[in-house]
Amino acid sequence: MNSKTTFAVVDIETTGTDMADNNRIIQFSCAIVADNRVVNTYVTDVNPQREVPKRIIQLTGITPQRLKKAPTFDQISAKLYQLLSGTVFVAHNVNFDFPFLNQEFQRVGYPELSIDAIDTVTLSQILLPTLASYRLQDLSAYFNIVHKHPHTADSDALATAKLLLILLRQVRQLPRKTLSQIIAVNPSLPQDTMNVFTEVDDENRSKPHSEQLADQLKLSWGLVIRRRPLPTSTPDQTAGDFKYPKTRIAKQRILPKDLESRIEQNKMMNMIYNNYAAQGHHPAKPMVIEAPTGIGKSLGYCLPFSYLTSTQKPVVISTATTYLQFQLQNQTLPLLNQSLPFNVKSVILKGASHYIDLNKFRHLLFVADNSVQTAFIKAQILVWLTMTTTGDLDELHLNVEQTPFVWKIQHPGVKWLDPSEPFYEDDFLRYNLKKAQHADFIIVNHSYLLKNWRFFRDFSEKPYLLIDETQQFAENAIRNHQKQLNPLAVISAANRVRGDIQGGNPGSVRDVFAQNVILDKIADQLTDALDHLKDEMKQLTHNLFSQLVTTKSLHKNADFFVRLIPLSELKQVIVDNGSLKEALKRRNFDIENLLIRLNSEINQNASAFTAHDYSEIYDLYEDFNHFSNQLGKLIAMVDLDPETLDQNVVWVTVNHVKDINSFRINQGILKTTEFLNERIYASFEPPTFTGATIFSSRKSQFIFNLLGIDRKAASVRRLQSDFDPENQARIYLVKNDQEFAANSNDQLKFIADAIMRIYANGPRQTLVLFNSLAAIERVHQYLAESGFTSSHQVLAQGVNGTAQRLSRQFIHSEPAILMGANTFWEGVDFPTKLLENLVIAQLPFDTPEDPYNHALSSIERAKKKNPFYSLTLPKATLRLRQGMGRLLRTKGDFGTIFVLDPRLVTKRYGQTILTNLKNEIPVKQGTLDECVIDMVKFFESHH
């Protein structure tokens, strides 16, 4: 494929994707590319001589009336065959277009096209590894390619042709080393796509001179990586040299002209600045600011903190999601740097496992495994290393849980860093931690802050702290202290590590260490330590089972027995097993030090090991990390001092036959106040909390109790939204004469029927929120039994995949229905106009039978409070507010909300919830039919 190659870039629209189901082409388009430009185009409708499904008509805009006038495929086949012969066939998803077209040629008597075929989807995935989407319309937007009519063959073919030219240029711009490594890794690509890389590589090899790497790149131990500036530079001017712009007019002079001046945003900015800047007149207070979607919350806190921070006193911004971290680092702060008279420096910090370990990647690069996916990911990473300055694996948008290779190349943590390692100077985790020491803004997620608060105590001055998505921070504080463990799992994990070391086992490192006396001796010591640890673990497991289960009365749940452990009994159990606990702590310390010594010895003798040796060594490390996590969790659960014990609840579960193998110990924190105040807040200036939905009601103490702050000592503000909810949305409370038991068959069948009836009256992007995955599974089953799922795109969490995967599919599948629970209530934002209908199938109440919730309720009763009104109702109201907030994210959004749970209408507390939702969306009650009729009118008024 050189400058003389002619490419035929093809797109077809069809009656369906299943070639075995008598589907036909309804439109064919081709753009001919030669001499690095589009030289000709051809497009024609094709009469399929069969019915076209409504879904295809809606998607393409091609009507049956239009197709009746078009030629049939056999009437144009000769022209198409001649057009494509002698070219290289190109398509965006070539494994669909090329076989489909060849089947059509065979149907009318032509042989299959015997030409090369290449795919622009997989080329894009390798060459642009950090993109979140590889849909043609998204790639077109990324490269500013004009693509006015997606899902029409002529527009798609021309856009693909322009994309092809860009991708071919990018292949030629790859460093020769990177290109040759991609070929050596040999990813499995559709049809003849790999030829794009091999032919450029052949051209490179024919050139006599060696390559000069671009200035921004360098060769480090066999890998081409991007250069990074040293994180030590100090700006010429800082915020302290400039006066904070207090008025809206002063701010407007600084900010870009296309940014609208917002009254509520200005209030937020000044509140934050005045709280910290005037500490000579009054001490700073904790602040709680509810800032509704649309007021520009991120800029609302970043601007004032820009004038407050310095590298000695940075601001730590804790967010809920990776997307929010990315948005702050790559959108909000760069926007400020374009506008402010000084520059602010920022860094994202994440847990060690988010970063790539370059040494591991180098050693495993050419080690084959049984997964086709692995070679493809290696090719992506090779290209990504020429781009990334962070080494953050999240940039690749991989599903780590389904990508075992990524586990093997995750960074193990700072304590494993060894100055003798080849990539020590280029280590990404080390670089980002050093960068944080010189940053004005340090952006973390809630989990990182809760686990790594000690890092921020080392700063010379207390940093500022802003917590965004406050409600999720409070829940994270609880979730990070919740643990579940089968003690026997620790023994199983120890056995895996021992198996990795034991001689004679397949994949054992003992043979690798055979020529090194020091490594062989460390392996002996590890084996001995693990054997002792297993004996101690067996004794501890037996003791705990005997003391907590064997002689006790247990509560029977549907699937298991459960028992909440009284505090006095728990304290005695910990005392009784104190010596075993201390022995395990010493053993854990010894084993970890042995592994660190082993790693150091391996690094000092790196040249003695093959790539295959390193594969086995990293298997040992991976198994050790799993073992260490399991053991650390157990030790933390039995190593609680009396004061900490008072703040926790512990319960055990076991199956109905009381089998010790099913024994689980569970732990949760009941009171986060002490932990948050003594560890988190004490490390910072008084924190600022913000979020779109923080309060469950105007007077509720709920969020203040969760955050562990004194409401009277805090500055509290609820800002006003500038949306127009009266015209942007409707809420429908669906009345039903029948009384349903929660999660009964009748209730779930009603929900399934309602989903079908709402969707039938104009298919729109629809999110349905449930309270449990079990309910989703049963509703999906009813939809499938009715035949609805065979003709409509229905994505069900727990049935079709994870929340992350289904979110991506939902965005790329229009129209579709997504049924979700848990994170979909609060943690998922869809792009503009990709959510039009929101259905609340069930109110988001916590399960009262859950042992943790049961313990929380007991505490409330001890305070003479009704836990339903002090805990359950405020939490459900807050989650409902968050769920409804999924619909309107910008002023241009509009849509409807259906509440199918009758309790909002029939129960007294329903009116309390409605009053506290704090939105001005018009609420209408009626039967499902009445609500659907009004919905249709509402959408007609917006088109």
PDB file of C-alpha atoms in Angstrom, residues 456-551:
ATOM      1  CA  PHE A 456      -0.914  15.426  52.452  1.00  0.00           C
ATOM      2  CA  ARG A 457       0.305  15.759  56.051  1.00  0.00           C
ATOM      3  CA  ASP A 458       3.873  16.043  54.747  1.00  0.00           C
ATOM      4  CA  PHE A 459       3.248  19.442  53.110  1.00  0.00           C
ATOM      5  CA  SER A 460       4.926  22.421  54.788  1.00  0.00           C
ATOM      6  CA  GLU A 461       1.549  24.178  55.049  1.00  0.00           C
ATOM      7  CA  LYS A 462      -1.903  22.652  55.363  1.00  0.00           C
ATOM      8  CA  PRO A 463      -3.441  22.365  51.864  1.00  0.00           C
ATOM      9  CA  TYR A 464      -6.929  23.556  51.038  1.00  0.00           C
ATOM     10  CA  LEU A 465      -9.488  20.808  50.461  1.00  0.00           C
ATOM     11  CA  LEU A 466     -12.508  20.901  48.151  1.00  0.00           C
ATOM     12  CA  ILE A 467     -14.769  17.873  47.963  1.00  0.00           C
ATOM     13  CA  ASP A 468     -16.958  17.709  44.858  1.00  0.00           C
ATOM     14  CA  GLU A 469     -19.925  15.302  44.635  1.00  0.00           C
ATOM     15  CA  THR A 470     -20.171  15.453  48.426  1.00  0.00           C
ATOM     16  CA  GLN A 471     -22.849  12.797  48.847  1.00  0.00           C
ATOM     17  CA  GLN A 472     -20.646  10.235  47.119  1.00  0.00           C
ATOM     18  CA  PHE A 473     -17.714  11.219  49.344  1.00  0.00           C
ATOM     19  CA  ALA A 474     -19.772  10.453  52.458  1.00  0.00           C
ATOM     20  CA  GLU A 475     -20.804   7.081  51.026  1.00  0.00           C
ATOM     21  CA  ASN A 476     -17.205   6.367  49.974  1.00  0.00           C
ATOM     22  CA  ALA A 477     -16.067   6.963  53.549  1.00  0.00           C
ATOM     23  CA  ILE A 478     -18.454   4.219  54.647  1.00  0.00           C
ATOM     24  CA  ARG A 479     -17.700   1.913  51.697  1.00  0.00           C
ATOM     25  CA  ASN A 480     -13.918   2.134  52.185  1.00  0.00           C
ATOM     26  CA  HIS A 481     -14.336   0.742  55.680  1.00  0.00           C
ATOM     27  CA  GLN A 482     -16.600  -2.107  54.645  1.00  0.00           C
ATOM     28  CA  LYS A 483     -14.826  -5.436  54.366  1.00  0.00           C
ATOM     29  CA  GLN A 484     -15.896  -9.010  53.665  1.00  0.00           C
ATOM     30  CA  LEU A 485     -13.524 -11.939  53.929  1.00  0.00           C
ATOM     31  CA  ASN A 486     -13.525 -15.711  54.019  1.00  0.00           C
ATOM     32  CA  PRO A 487     -10.524 -16.474  56.293  1.00  0.00           C
ATOM     33  CA  LEU A 488      -9.843 -19.656  54.312  1.00  0.00           C
ATOM     34  CA  ALA A 489      -9.318 -17.458  51.219  1.00  0.00           C
ATOM     35  CA  VAL A 490      -6.102 -16.220  52.843  1.00  0.00           C
ATOM     36  CA  ILE A 491      -4.847 -19.818  53.037  1.00  0.00           C
ATOM     37  CA  SER A 492      -5.819 -20.411  49.377  1.00  0.00           C
ATOM     38  CA  ALA A 493      -3.951 -17.234  48.355  1.00  0.00           C
ATOM     39  CA  ALA A 494      -0.888 -18.371  50.361  1.00  0.00           C
ATOM     40  CA  ASN A 495      -1.019 -21.745  48.590  1.00  0.00           C
ATOM     41  CA  ARG A 496      -0.931 -20.013  45.199  1.00  0.00           C
ATOM     42  CA  VAL A 497       2.176 -18.037  46.187  1.00  0.00           C
ATOM     43  CA  ARG A 498       3.775 -21.201  47.556  1.00  0.00           C
ATOM     44  CA  GLY A 499       2.920 -23.013  44.316  1.00  0.00           C
ATOM     45  CA  ASP A 500       4.677 -20.273  42.333  1.00  0.00           C
ATOM     46  CA  ILE A 501       7.850 -20.913  44.376  1.00  0.00           C
ATOM     47  CA  GLN A 502       7.701 -24.680  44.794  1.00  0.00           C
ATOM     48  CA  GLY A 503      10.069 -26.590  42.507  1.00  0.00           C
ATOM     49  CA  GLY A 504       8.513 -29.031  40.056  1.00  0.00           C
ATOM     50  CA  ASN A 505       5.236 -27.076  39.643  1.00  0.00           C
ATOM     51  CA  PRO A 506       4.354 -25.797  36.152  1.00  0.00           C
ATOM     52  CA  GLY A 507       5.221 -22.095  35.964  1.00  0.00           C
ATOM     53  CA  SER A 508       7.298 -22.218  39.152  1.00  0.00           C
ATOM     54  CA  VAL A 509      10.072 -19.643  39.563  1.00  0.00           C
ATOM     55  CA  ARG A 510      12.281 -22.153  41.391  1.00  0.00           C
ATOM     56  CA  ASP A 511      13.893 -23.237  38.116  1.00  0.00           C
ATOM     57  CA  VAL A 512      14.418 -19.568  37.188  1.00  0.00           C
ATOM     58  CA  PHE A 513      16.250 -19.008  40.487  1.00  0.00           C
ATOM     59  CA  ALA A 514      18.315 -22.197  40.302  1.00  0.00           C
ATOM     60  CA  GLN A 515      21.504 -20.449  39.109  1.00  0.00           C
ATOM     61  CA  ASN A 516      21.357 -17.732  41.777  1.00  0.00           C
ATOM     62  CA  VAL A 517      22.244 -18.812  45.328  1.00  0.00           C
ATOM     63  CA  ILE A 518      20.740 -15.701  46.952  1.00  0.00           C
ATOM     64  CA  LEU A 519      17.402 -16.029  45.132  1.00  0.00           C
ATOM     65  CA  ASP A 520      17.269 -19.746  45.900  1.00  0.00           C
ATOM     66  CA  LYS A 521      17.806 -19.028  49.593  1.00  0.00           C
ATOM     67  CA  ILE A 522      15.108 -16.306  49.663  1.00  0.00           C
ATOM     68  CA  ALA A 523      12.707 -18.760  47.992  1.00  0.00           C
ATOM     69  CA  ASP A 524      13.436 -21.299  50.796  1.00  0.00           C
ATOM     70  CA  GLN A 525      12.755 -18.644  53.419  1.00  0.00           C
ATOM     71  CA  LEU A 526       9.496 -17.647  51.714  1.00  0.00           C
ATOM     72  CA  THR A 527       8.323 -21.266  51.585  1.00  0.00           C
ATOM     73  CA  ASP A 528       9.072 -21.713  55.284  1.00  0.00           C
ATOM     74  CA  ALA A 529       7.318 -18.449  56.263  1.00  0.00           C
ATOM     75  CA  LEU A 530       4.234 -19.320  54.209  1.00  0.00           C
ATOM     76  CA  ASP A 531       3.994 -22.776  55.811  1.00  0.00           C
ATOM     77  CA  HIS A 532       4.050 -21.238  59.296  1.00  0.00           C
ATOM     78  CA  LEU A 533       1.509 -18.615  58.261  1.00  0.00           C
ATOM     79  CA  LYS A 534      -0.881 -21.289  56.932  1.00  0.00           C
ATOM     80  CA  ASP A 535      -0.746 -23.144  60.272  1.00  0.00           C
ATOM     81  CA  GLU A 536      -1.491 -19.913  62.144  1.00  0.00           C
ATOM     82  CA  MET A 537      -4.328 -19.068  59.768  1.00  0.00           C
ATOM     83  CA  LYS A 538      -5.931 -22.493  60.160  1.00  0.00           C
ATOM     84  CA  GLN A 539      -5.875 -22.079  63.942  1.00  0.00           C
ATOM     85  CA  LEU A 540      -7.332 -18.564  63.778  1.00  0.00           C
ATOM     86  CA  THR A 541     -10.094 -19.638  61.352  1.00  0.00           C
ATOM     87  CA  HIS A 542     -11.025 -22.570  63.584  1.00  0.00           C
ATOM     88  CA  ASN A 543     -11.115 -20.297  66.656  1.00  0.00           C
ATOM     89  CA  LEU A 544     -13.260 -17.640  64.991  1.00  0.00           C
ATOM     90  CA  PHE A 545     -15.725 -20.154  63.561  1.00  0.00           C
ATOM     91  CA  SER A 546     -16.015 -21.925  66.905  1.00  0.00           C
ATOM     92  CA  GLN A 547     -16.471 -18.704  68.883  1.00  0.00           C
ATOM     93  CA  LEU A 548     -18.792 -16.845  66.483  1.00  0.00           C
ATOM     94  CA  VAL A 549     -20.835 -19.579  64.764  1.00  0.00           C
ATOM     95  CA  THR A 550     -20.730 -23.129  66.145  1.00  0.00           C
ATOM     96  CA  THR A 551     -22.548 -22.609  69.457  1.00  0.00           C
TER      97      THR A 551
END
